[in-house]
């Protein structure tokens, strides 16, 4: 069985060591590198070409979102899991737009992180459960708004012009 190779990037060494110990308990994972800064993470990724990178959102010199952008430009086969204490919608959306396939909160269990790594390695996306519930709410709200009748989206002036056009007024008369 081919192992899923990982690089861990977090500016806190004790956290990296803990993550490494937890992830290597899973027999299908192999941690092949660790980085303490965003720039180190990019250099290591280019050299080692991991299957998955687990990136802290906030790191010195280059944050996890910028690292994700760089990785996605240079290494098409490398997947990114953002690991962060920040669960606000703005961070999550920005990370996903940059190309991250997963966003896991640091309050999550180690099994959730392992699930996220497995998911992205197999081509799927993953959001920590509190985030996925919020994403569903946002999606539901946006689809409810999208079901508005086209007429309801018109401004008062748009409606006035539409009524005048329907009554046969010319463009000059409407203007």
Tab-separated table of C-alpha atoms in Angstrom:
chain	number	residue	atom	x	y	z
A	1	UNK	CA	0.000	0.000	0.000
A	2	UNK	CA	1.368	3.415	-1.011
A	3	UNK	CA	1.575	5.784	1.918
A	4	UNK	CA	0.177	9.317	1.805
A	5	UNK	CA	3.182	11.605	2.215
A	6	UNK	CA	2.774	14.726	4.340
A	7	UNK	CA	4.543	17.962	5.149
A	8	UNK	CA	3.482	19.758	8.327
A	9	UNK	CA	3.909	23.523	8.593
A	10	UNK	CA	3.263	25.402	11.825
A	11	UNK	CA	5.363	27.974	13.612
A	12	UNK	CA	4.962	26.153	16.944
A	13	UNK	CA	7.409	23.252	17.167
A	14	UNK	CA	5.545	21.439	19.947
A	15	UNK	CA	2.368	21.500	17.855
A	16	UNK	CA	4.215	20.112	14.807
A	17	UNK	CA	5.726	17.335	16.912
A	18	UNK	CA	2.302	16.486	18.350
A	19	UNK	CA	0.695	16.463	14.911
A	20	UNK	CA	3.473	14.296	13.563
A	21	UNK	CA	3.067	11.778	16.388
A	22	UNK	CA	-0.716	11.666	15.936
A	23	UNK	CA	-0.683	11.380	12.154
A	24	UNK	CA	2.047	8.743	12.050
A	25	UNK	CA	-0.139	6.525	14.245
A	26	UNK	CA	-2.189	6.073	11.075
A	27	UNK	CA	-0.338	3.428	9.067
A	28	UNK	CA	-1.178	4.987	5.693
A	29	UNK	CA	0.497	8.344	6.544
A	30	UNK	CA	4.181	9.241	6.365
A	31	UNK	CA	5.377	12.664	7.521
A	32	UNK	CA	8.323	13.476	5.255
A	33	UNK	CA	8.965	17.063	6.312
A	34	UNK	CA	8.244	19.847	8.784
A	35	UNK	CA	8.465	23.612	8.407
A	36	UNK	CA	8.213	26.500	10.853
A	37	UNK	CA	7.559	29.285	8.335
A	38	UNK	CA	5.629	29.731	5.129
A	39	UNK	CA	8.782	30.164	3.056
A	40	UNK	CA	10.285	26.955	4.498
A	41	UNK	CA	7.027	25.144	3.694
A	42	UNK	CA	7.195	26.225	0.036
A	43	UNK	CA	10.859	25.240	-0.313
A	44	UNK	CA	10.295	21.874	1.341
A	45	UNK	CA	7.258	21.162	-0.818
A	46	UNK	CA	9.149	21.888	-4.020
A	47	UNK	CA	11.957	19.585	-2.956
A	48	UNK	CA	9.899	16.708	-1.471
A	49	UNK	CA	6.647	16.956	-3.467
A	50	UNK	CA	4.257	15.600	-0.807
A	51	UNK	CA	0.783	14.284	-1.460
A	52	UNK	CA	-0.660	16.547	1.251
A	53	UNK	CA	0.465	19.631	3.146
A	54	UNK	CA	-1.049	20.473	6.514
A	55	UNK	CA	-0.589	24.230	6.939
A	56	UNK	CA	-1.205	26.541	9.854
A	57	UNK	CA	-3.158	29.596	8.744
A	58	UNK	CA	-0.939	32.088	10.600
A	59	UNK	CA	2.814	31.639	10.128
A	60	UNK	CA	5.745	34.041	9.981
A	61	UNK	CA	6.790	35.574	6.654
A	62	UNK	CA	4.020	33.962	4.600
A	63	UNK	CA	0.621	32.845	5.888
A	64	UNK	CA	-1.021	29.532	5.035
A	65	UNK	CA	-3.247	31.113	2.397
A	66	UNK	CA	-0.285	32.526	0.492
A	67	UNK	CA	1.600	29.235	0.841
A	68	UNK	CA	-1.476	27.501	-0.589
A	69	UNK	CA	-1.493	29.853	-3.590
A	70	UNK	CA	2.202	29.188	-4.226
A	71	UNK	CA	1.818	25.420	-3.867
A	72	UNK	CA	-1.192	25.300	-6.176
A	73	UNK	CA	0.724	27.235	-8.861
A	74	UNK	CA	3.806	25.034	-8.682
A	75	UNK	CA	2.704	21.568	-7.539
A	76	UNK	CA	-0.515	20.380	-9.118
A	77	UNK	CA	-0.468	17.014	-7.332
A	78	UNK	CA	-0.102	18.392	-3.804
A	79	UNK	CA	-3.269	18.863	-1.764
A	80	UNK	CA	-3.631	21.375	1.066
A	81	UNK	CA	-5.294	21.107	4.464
A	82	UNK	CA	-5.454	24.373	6.408
A	83	UNK	CA	-5.332	23.839	10.168
A	84	UNK	CA	-6.411	26.902	12.099
A	85	UNK	CA	-7.905	28.221	15.299
A	86	UNK	CA	-9.785	30.800	13.189
A	87	UNK	CA	-13.235	29.606	12.178
A	88	UNK	CA	-14.587	32.821	10.712
A	89	UNK	CA	-16.235	32.579	7.332
A	90	UNK	CA	-13.806	35.058	5.748
A	91	UNK	CA	-10.734	32.947	6.499
A	92	UNK	CA	-12.413	29.761	5.326
A	93	UNK	CA	-13.585	31.281	2.045
A	94	UNK	CA	-10.192	32.879	1.373
A	95	UNK	CA	-8.407	29.565	2.024
A	96	UNK	CA	-10.748	27.678	-0.304
A	97	UNK	CA	-10.371	30.334	-3.007
A	98	UNK	CA	-6.589	30.034	-2.720
A	99	UNK	CA	-6.916	26.325	-3.481
A	100	UNK	CA	-7.071	24.580	-0.095
A	101	UNK	CA	-9.183	21.446	-0.255
A	102	UNK	CA	-9.779	21.226	3.496
A	103	UNK	CA	-10.121	23.564	6.450
A	104	UNK	CA	-9.830	21.984	9.887
A	105	UNK	CA	-10.177	23.791	13.187
A	106	UNK	CA	-7.481	23.223	15.796
A	107	UNK	CA	-10.215	22.343	18.259
A	108	UNK	CA	-10.989	19.261	16.135
A	109	UNK	CA	-10.038	15.735	17.118
A	110	UNK	CA	-7.024	14.006	15.621
A	111	UNK	CA	-9.389	11.609	13.841
A	112	UNK	CA	-11.035	14.585	12.087
A	113	UNK	CA	-7.641	15.781	10.886
A	114	UNK	CA	-6.848	12.273	9.652
A	115	UNK	CA	-10.227	12.181	7.871
A	116	UNK	CA	-9.429	15.516	6.208
A	117	UNK	CA	-6.043	14.246	5.001
A	118	UNK	CA	-7.628	11.085	3.602
A	119	UNK	CA	-10.384	13.104	1.925
A	120	UNK	CA	-8.079	15.511	0.113
A	121	UNK	CA	-5.654	12.744	-0.848
A	122	UNK	CA	-8.560	11.005	-2.583
A	123	UNK	CA	-9.676	14.176	-4.380
A	124	UNK	CA	-12.466	15.324	-2.043
A	125	UNK	CA	-12.975	18.410	0.083
A	126	UNK	CA	-13.363	18.562	3.841
A	127	UNK	CA	-14.592	21.167	6.319
A	128	UNK	CA	-14.664	20.698	10.076
A	129	UNK	CA	-18.255	19.928	11.121
A	130	UNK	CA	-19.010	23.370	12.640
A	131	UNK	CA	-17.767	24.970	9.407
A	132	UNK	CA	-19.682	22.601	7.146
A	133	UNK	CA	-22.905	23.352	9.028
A	134	UNK	CA	-22.317	27.081	8.552
A	135	UNK	CA	-21.447	26.534	4.873
A	136	UNK	CA	-24.731	24.721	4.376
A	137	UNK	CA	-26.588	27.615	6.039
A	138	UNK	CA	-24.824	30.161	3.808
A	139	UNK	CA	-25.566	28.055	0.720
A	140	UNK	CA	-29.211	27.697	1.726
A	141	UNK	CA	-29.542	31.454	2.257
A	142	UNK	CA	-27.880	32.215	-1.084
A	143	UNK	CA	-30.127	29.785	-2.964
A	144	UNK	CA	-33.200	31.256	-1.272
A	145	UNK	CA	-32.115	34.683	-2.478
A	146	UNK	CA	-31.391	33.302	-5.937
A	147	UNK	CA	-34.980	32.087	-6.286
A	148	UNK	CA	-36.358	35.627	-6.307
A	149	UNK	CA	-38.510	36.472	-9.267
A	150	UNK	CA	-36.532	38.516	-11.791
A	151	UNK	CA	-39.047	41.356	-11.452
A	152	UNK	CA	-38.299	41.563	-7.712
A	153	UNK	CA	-34.623	42.248	-8.460
A	154	UNK	CA	-35.397	45.368	-10.541
A	155	UNK	CA	-34.948	48.861	-9.139
A	156	UNK	CA	-37.864	51.295	-9.123
A	157	UNK	CA	-36.473	53.011	-12.241
A	158	UNK	CA	-35.997	49.636	-14.003
A	159	UNK	CA	-39.651	48.828	-13.333
A	160	UNK	CA	-40.778	52.227	-14.583
A	161	UNK	CA	-38.813	51.769	-17.827
A	162	UNK	CA	-40.180	48.243	-18.248
A	163	UNK	CA	-43.797	49.419	-17.829
A	164	UNK	CA	-43.300	52.284	-20.277
A	165	UNK	CA	-41.694	49.945	-22.830
A	166	UNK	CA	-44.605	47.521	-22.403
A	167	UNK	CA	-47.029	50.383	-23.073
A	168	UNK	CA	-45.310	51.124	-26.367
A	169	UNK	CA	-43.302	54.222	-25.507
A	170	UNK	CA	-40.190	54.819	-27.639
A	171	UNK	CA	-36.707	55.018	-26.175
A	172	UNK	CA	-36.705	58.786	-26.557
A	173	UNK	CA	-40.044	59.121	-24.734
A	174	UNK	CA	-38.848	56.847	-21.932
A	175	UNK	CA	-35.621	58.838	-21.539
